PDB file of C-alpha atoms in Angstrom:
ATOM      1  CA  MET A1232    -253.904  38.516-183.824  1.00 50.00           C
ATOM      2  CA  ILE A1233    -253.288  41.934-182.277  1.00 48.00           C
ATOM      3  CA  LYS A1234    -253.333  44.958-184.579  1.00 49.00           C
ATOM      4  CA  ASP A1235    -250.863  47.816-184.103  1.00 51.00           C
ATOM      5  CA  ASN A1236    -253.471  50.198-182.687  1.00 52.00           C
ATOM      6  CA  GLU A1237    -254.655  47.498-180.234  1.00 53.00           C
ATOM      7  CA  LEU A1238    -251.060  46.966-179.054  1.00 48.00           C
ATOM      8  CA  VAL A1239    -250.691  50.683-178.408  1.00 51.00           C
ATOM      9  CA  ALA A1240    -253.932  50.652-176.428  1.00 50.00           C
ATOM     10  CA  LEU A1241    -252.719  47.647-174.406  1.00 47.00           C
ATOM     11  CA  THR A1242    -249.424  49.322-173.534  1.00 49.00           C
ATOM     12  CA  ASN A1243    -251.159  52.588-172.627  1.00 53.00           C
ATOM     13  CA  ASN A1244    -253.658  50.901-170.325  1.00 54.00           C
ATOM     14  CA  ALA A1245    -251.534  48.192-168.698  1.00 52.00           C
ATOM     15  CA  GLY A1246    -247.958  49.242-169.312  1.00 52.00           C
ATOM     16  CA  LEU A1247    -245.479  47.409-171.501  1.00 48.00           C
ATOM     17  CA  ASP A1248    -244.198  45.267-168.625  1.00 54.00           C
ATOM     18  CA  GLU A1249    -247.717  43.888-168.063  1.00 55.00           C
ATOM     19  CA  VAL A1250    -248.090  43.064-171.768  1.00 50.00           C
ATOM     20  CA  LEU A1251    -244.749  41.235-171.868  1.00 52.00           C
ATOM     21  CA  LYS A1252    -245.156  39.240-168.603  1.00 57.00           C
ATOM     22  CA  PRO A1253    -246.903  36.274-170.253  1.00 59.00           C
ATOM     23  CA  LEU A1254    -244.079  36.096-172.792  1.00 66.00           C
ATOM     24  CA  VAL A1255    -241.280  35.923-170.205  1.00 78.00           C
ATOM     25  CA  LYS A1256    -239.853  32.617-169.047  1.00 91.00           C
ATOM     26  CA  GLU A1257    -237.775  32.442-165.886  1.00 93.00           C
ATOM     27  CA  ILE A1258    -234.962  29.936-166.259  1.00 95.00           C
ATOM     28  CA  PHE A1259    -233.520  28.836-162.920  1.00 97.00           C
ATOM     29  CA  LEU A1260    -229.736  29.268-162.781  1.00 97.00           C
ATOM     30  CA  PHE A1261    -228.449  29.053-159.222  1.00 96.00           C
ATOM     31  CA  ASP A1262    -229.184  29.183-155.499  1.00 98.00           C
ATOM     32  CA  THR A1263    -227.017  31.435-153.329  1.00 98.00           C
ATOM     33  CA  ARG A1264    -227.270  33.916-150.458  1.00 97.00           C
ATOM     34  CA  VAL A1265    -227.268  37.690-150.193  1.00 98.00           C
ATOM     35  CA  ALA A1266    -223.841  39.052-149.226  1.00 96.00           C
ATOM     36  CA  GLY A1267    -223.167  42.341-147.425  1.00 94.00           C
ATOM     37  CA  THR A1268    -226.393  42.597-145.433  1.00 94.00           C
ATOM     38  CA  THR A1269    -224.490  43.966-142.404  1.00 91.00           C
ATOM     39  CA  HIS A1270    -223.262  46.919-144.514  1.00 91.00           C
ATOM     40  CA  ILE A1271    -226.699  48.160-145.590  1.00 92.00           C
ATOM     41  CA  ALA A1272    -227.283  51.630-144.095  1.00 91.00           C
ATOM     42  CA  ASP A1273    -231.098  51.513-144.021  1.00 91.00           C
ATOM     43  CA  LYS A1274    -231.839  48.352-142.031  1.00 90.00           C
ATOM     44  CA  SER A1275    -235.599  48.992-142.252  1.00 92.00           C
ATOM     45  CA  VAL A1276    -235.527  47.372-145.697  1.00 95.00           C
ATOM     46  CA  PHE A1277    -235.206  43.996-143.975  1.00 94.00           C
ATOM     47  CA  ASP A1278    -238.584  44.493-142.294  1.00 92.00           C
ATOM     48  CA  GLU A1279    -240.184  44.909-145.729  1.00 94.00           C
ATOM     49  CA  ILE A1280    -238.992  41.713-147.424  1.00 97.00           C
ATOM     50  CA  ARG A1281    -240.648  38.296-147.252  1.00 97.00           C
ATOM     51  CA  GLU A1282    -240.007  34.794-148.531  1.00 98.00           C
ATOM     52  CA  GLY A1283    -241.159  34.538-152.134  1.00 97.00           C
ATOM     53  CA  ASP A1284    -240.500  38.218-152.936  1.00 98.00           C
ATOM     54  CA  LYS A1285    -239.115  38.942-156.395  1.00 97.00           C
ATOM     55  CA  LEU A1286    -235.847  40.885-156.504  1.00 98.00           C
ATOM     56  CA  SER A1287    -234.022  42.871-159.165  1.00 97.00           C
ATOM     57  CA  LEU A1288    -230.335  42.506-159.973  1.00 98.00           C
ATOM     58  CA  ARG A1289    -228.261  45.470-161.148  1.00 98.00           C
ATOM     59  CA  ARG A1290    -224.600  45.730-162.090  1.00 97.00           C
ATOM     60  CA  GLU A1291    -222.838  48.247-159.897  1.00 95.00           C
ATOM     61  CA  GLU A1292    -219.528  50.049-160.040  1.00 93.00           C
ATOM     62  CA  ASN A1293    -217.704  48.962-156.918  1.00 91.00           C
ATOM     63  CA  LYS A1294    -214.073  49.597-155.953  1.00 92.00           C
ATOM     64  CA  PHE A1295    -213.932  46.313-154.037  1.00 91.00           C
ATOM     65  CA  ASP A1296    -215.400  44.053-156.753  1.00 95.00           C
ATOM     66  CA  GLU A1297    -215.415  44.835-160.487  1.00 96.00           C
ATOM     67  CA  LYS A1298    -218.105  42.174-161.026  1.00 97.00           C
ATOM     68  CA  ALA A1299    -220.447  43.519-158.319  1.00 98.00           C
ATOM     69  CA  ILE A1300    -224.168  42.835-158.691  1.00 98.00           C
ATOM     70  CA  ALA A1301    -226.500  44.673-156.313  1.00 98.00           C
ATOM     71  CA  ILE A1302    -229.699  42.953-155.166  1.00 98.00           C
ATOM     72  CA  LEU A1303    -232.729  45.267-154.935  1.00 98.00           C
ATOM     73  CA  THR A1304    -236.285  44.984-153.714  1.00 97.00           C
ATOM     74  CA  GLN A1305    -239.080  45.709-156.176  1.00 94.00           C
ATOM     75  CA  SER A1306    -239.196  49.246-154.761  1.00 94.00           C
ATOM     76  CA  GLY A1307    -235.493  49.686-155.585  1.00 96.00           C
ATOM     77  CA  LYS A1308    -233.993  49.385-152.084  1.00 96.00           C
ATOM     78  CA  LYS A1309    -230.673  47.571-151.846  1.00 97.00           C
ATOM     79  CA  ILE A1310    -230.505  44.522-149.566  1.00 97.00           C
ATOM     80  CA  GLY A1311    -226.981  43.419-150.505  1.00 97.00           C
ATOM     81  CA  TYR A1312    -224.995  41.762-153.266  1.00 97.00           C
ATOM     82  CA  VAL A1313    -224.543  38.505-155.121  1.00 98.00           C
ATOM     83  CA  PRO A1314    -221.521  36.983-153.331  1.00 97.00           C
ATOM     84  CA  GLU A1315    -218.202  37.684-155.036  1.00 96.00           C
ATOM     85  CA  THR A1316    -217.524  33.940-155.230  1.00 96.00           C
ATOM     86  CA  ASP A1317    -220.689  33.513-157.335  1.00 96.00           C
ATOM     87  CA  ASN A1318    -220.873  36.621-159.512  1.00 96.00           C
ATOM     88  CA  ALA A1319    -218.363  35.962-162.345  1.00 96.00           C
ATOM     89  CA  VAL A1320    -220.767  34.238-164.746  1.00 96.00           C
ATOM     90  CA  PHE A1321    -223.775  36.363-163.788  1.00 97.00           C
ATOM     91  CA  SER A1322    -221.882  39.637-164.334  1.00 97.00           C
ATOM     92  CA  ARG A1323    -220.776  38.432-167.787  1.00 97.00           C
ATOM     93  CA  LEU A1324    -224.357  37.551-168.690  1.00 97.00           C
ATOM     94  CA  MET A1325    -225.595  40.955-167.544  1.00 97.00           C
ATOM     95  CA  ASP A1326    -222.783  42.771-169.345  1.00 97.00           C
ATOM     96  CA  ALA A1327    -223.851  40.926-172.508  1.00 97.00           C
ATOM     97  CA  GLY A1328    -227.365  42.356-172.139  1.00 95.00           C
ATOM     98  CA  LYS A1329    -229.092  39.407-170.485  1.00 95.00           C
ATOM     99  CA  MET A1330    -231.693  40.152-167.813  1.00 95.00           C
ATOM    100  CA  LEU A1331    -231.466  38.351-164.493  1.00 97.00           C
ATOM    101  CA  SER A1332    -233.789  38.373-161.509  1.00 97.00           C
ATOM    102  CA  ALA A1333    -233.969  36.680-158.132  1.00 98.00           C
ATOM    103  CA  ALA A1334    -236.478  35.471-155.558  1.00 98.00           C
ATOM    104  CA  ILE A1335    -236.150  35.062-151.798  1.00 98.00           C
ATOM    105  CA  ASN A1336    -236.193  31.438-150.627  1.00 98.00           C
ATOM    106  CA  SER A1337    -235.683  32.010-146.896  1.00 98.00           C
ATOM    107  CA  ILE A1338    -234.746  34.657-144.336  1.00 97.00           C
ATOM    108  CA  LYS A1339    -233.037  33.850-141.055  1.00 96.00           C
ATOM    109  CA  ASN A1340    -232.232  36.635-138.580  1.00 88.00           C
ATOM    110  CA  LYS A1341    -229.257  36.158-136.264  1.00 84.00           C
ATOM    111  CA  GLY A1342    -228.810  39.431-134.379  1.00 78.00           C
ATOM    112  CA  ASP A1343    -227.693  42.072-136.891  1.00 74.00           C
ATOM    113  CA  PHE A1344    -226.823  39.362-139.402  1.00 84.00           C
ATOM    114  CA  ARG A1345    -229.444  38.212-141.885  1.00 92.00           C
ATOM    115  CA  LEU A1346    -229.020  35.034-143.860  1.00 96.00           C
ATOM    116  CA  ILE A1347    -231.134  35.554-146.972  1.00 98.00           C
ATOM    117  CA  SER A1348    -231.218  32.624-149.372  1.00 98.00           C
ATOM    118  CA  ILE A1349    -232.141  33.446-152.991  1.00 98.00           C
ATOM    119  CA  SER A1350    -232.587  31.786-156.360  1.00 98.00           C
ATOM    120  CA  ILE A1351    -231.272  33.540-159.477  1.00 98.00           C
ATOM    121  CA  PHE A1352    -233.121  33.331-162.780  1.00 97.00           C
ATOM    122  CA  LEU A1353    -232.396  34.251-166.383  1.00 96.00           C
ATOM    123  CA  LEU A1354    -235.343  36.093-167.948  1.00 93.00           C
ATOM    124  CA  ASP A1355    -235.941  34.764-171.432  1.00 90.00           C
ATOM    125  CA  PHE A1356    -238.364  36.360-173.893  1.00 79.00           C
TER     126      PHE A1356
END
């Protein structure tokens, strides 16, 4: 049993995200690819990512797609989007306050085009 003052000490020393990690379950939802990689301005981001990397998903206002979900590295750099054909359910979940994440399954470079395969997860507490 953790007392209130011990919880405060834990969050001060490790950060709240570190305290909550053991309580989070990742529920696999779907495999897809990253869309829009050819439109990313800073291509150096693709040199930084590796198979197995965790990714963040963020809803984004986008004039081309009202359900747009940006895919970001852990340092916050955009690598693309969840494909429009796949984002309807995920955008509804996120709009309802659910947290989603992703992980890179594979990366294949074909000239300027990068085929990045990802898995999407629901984070459950």
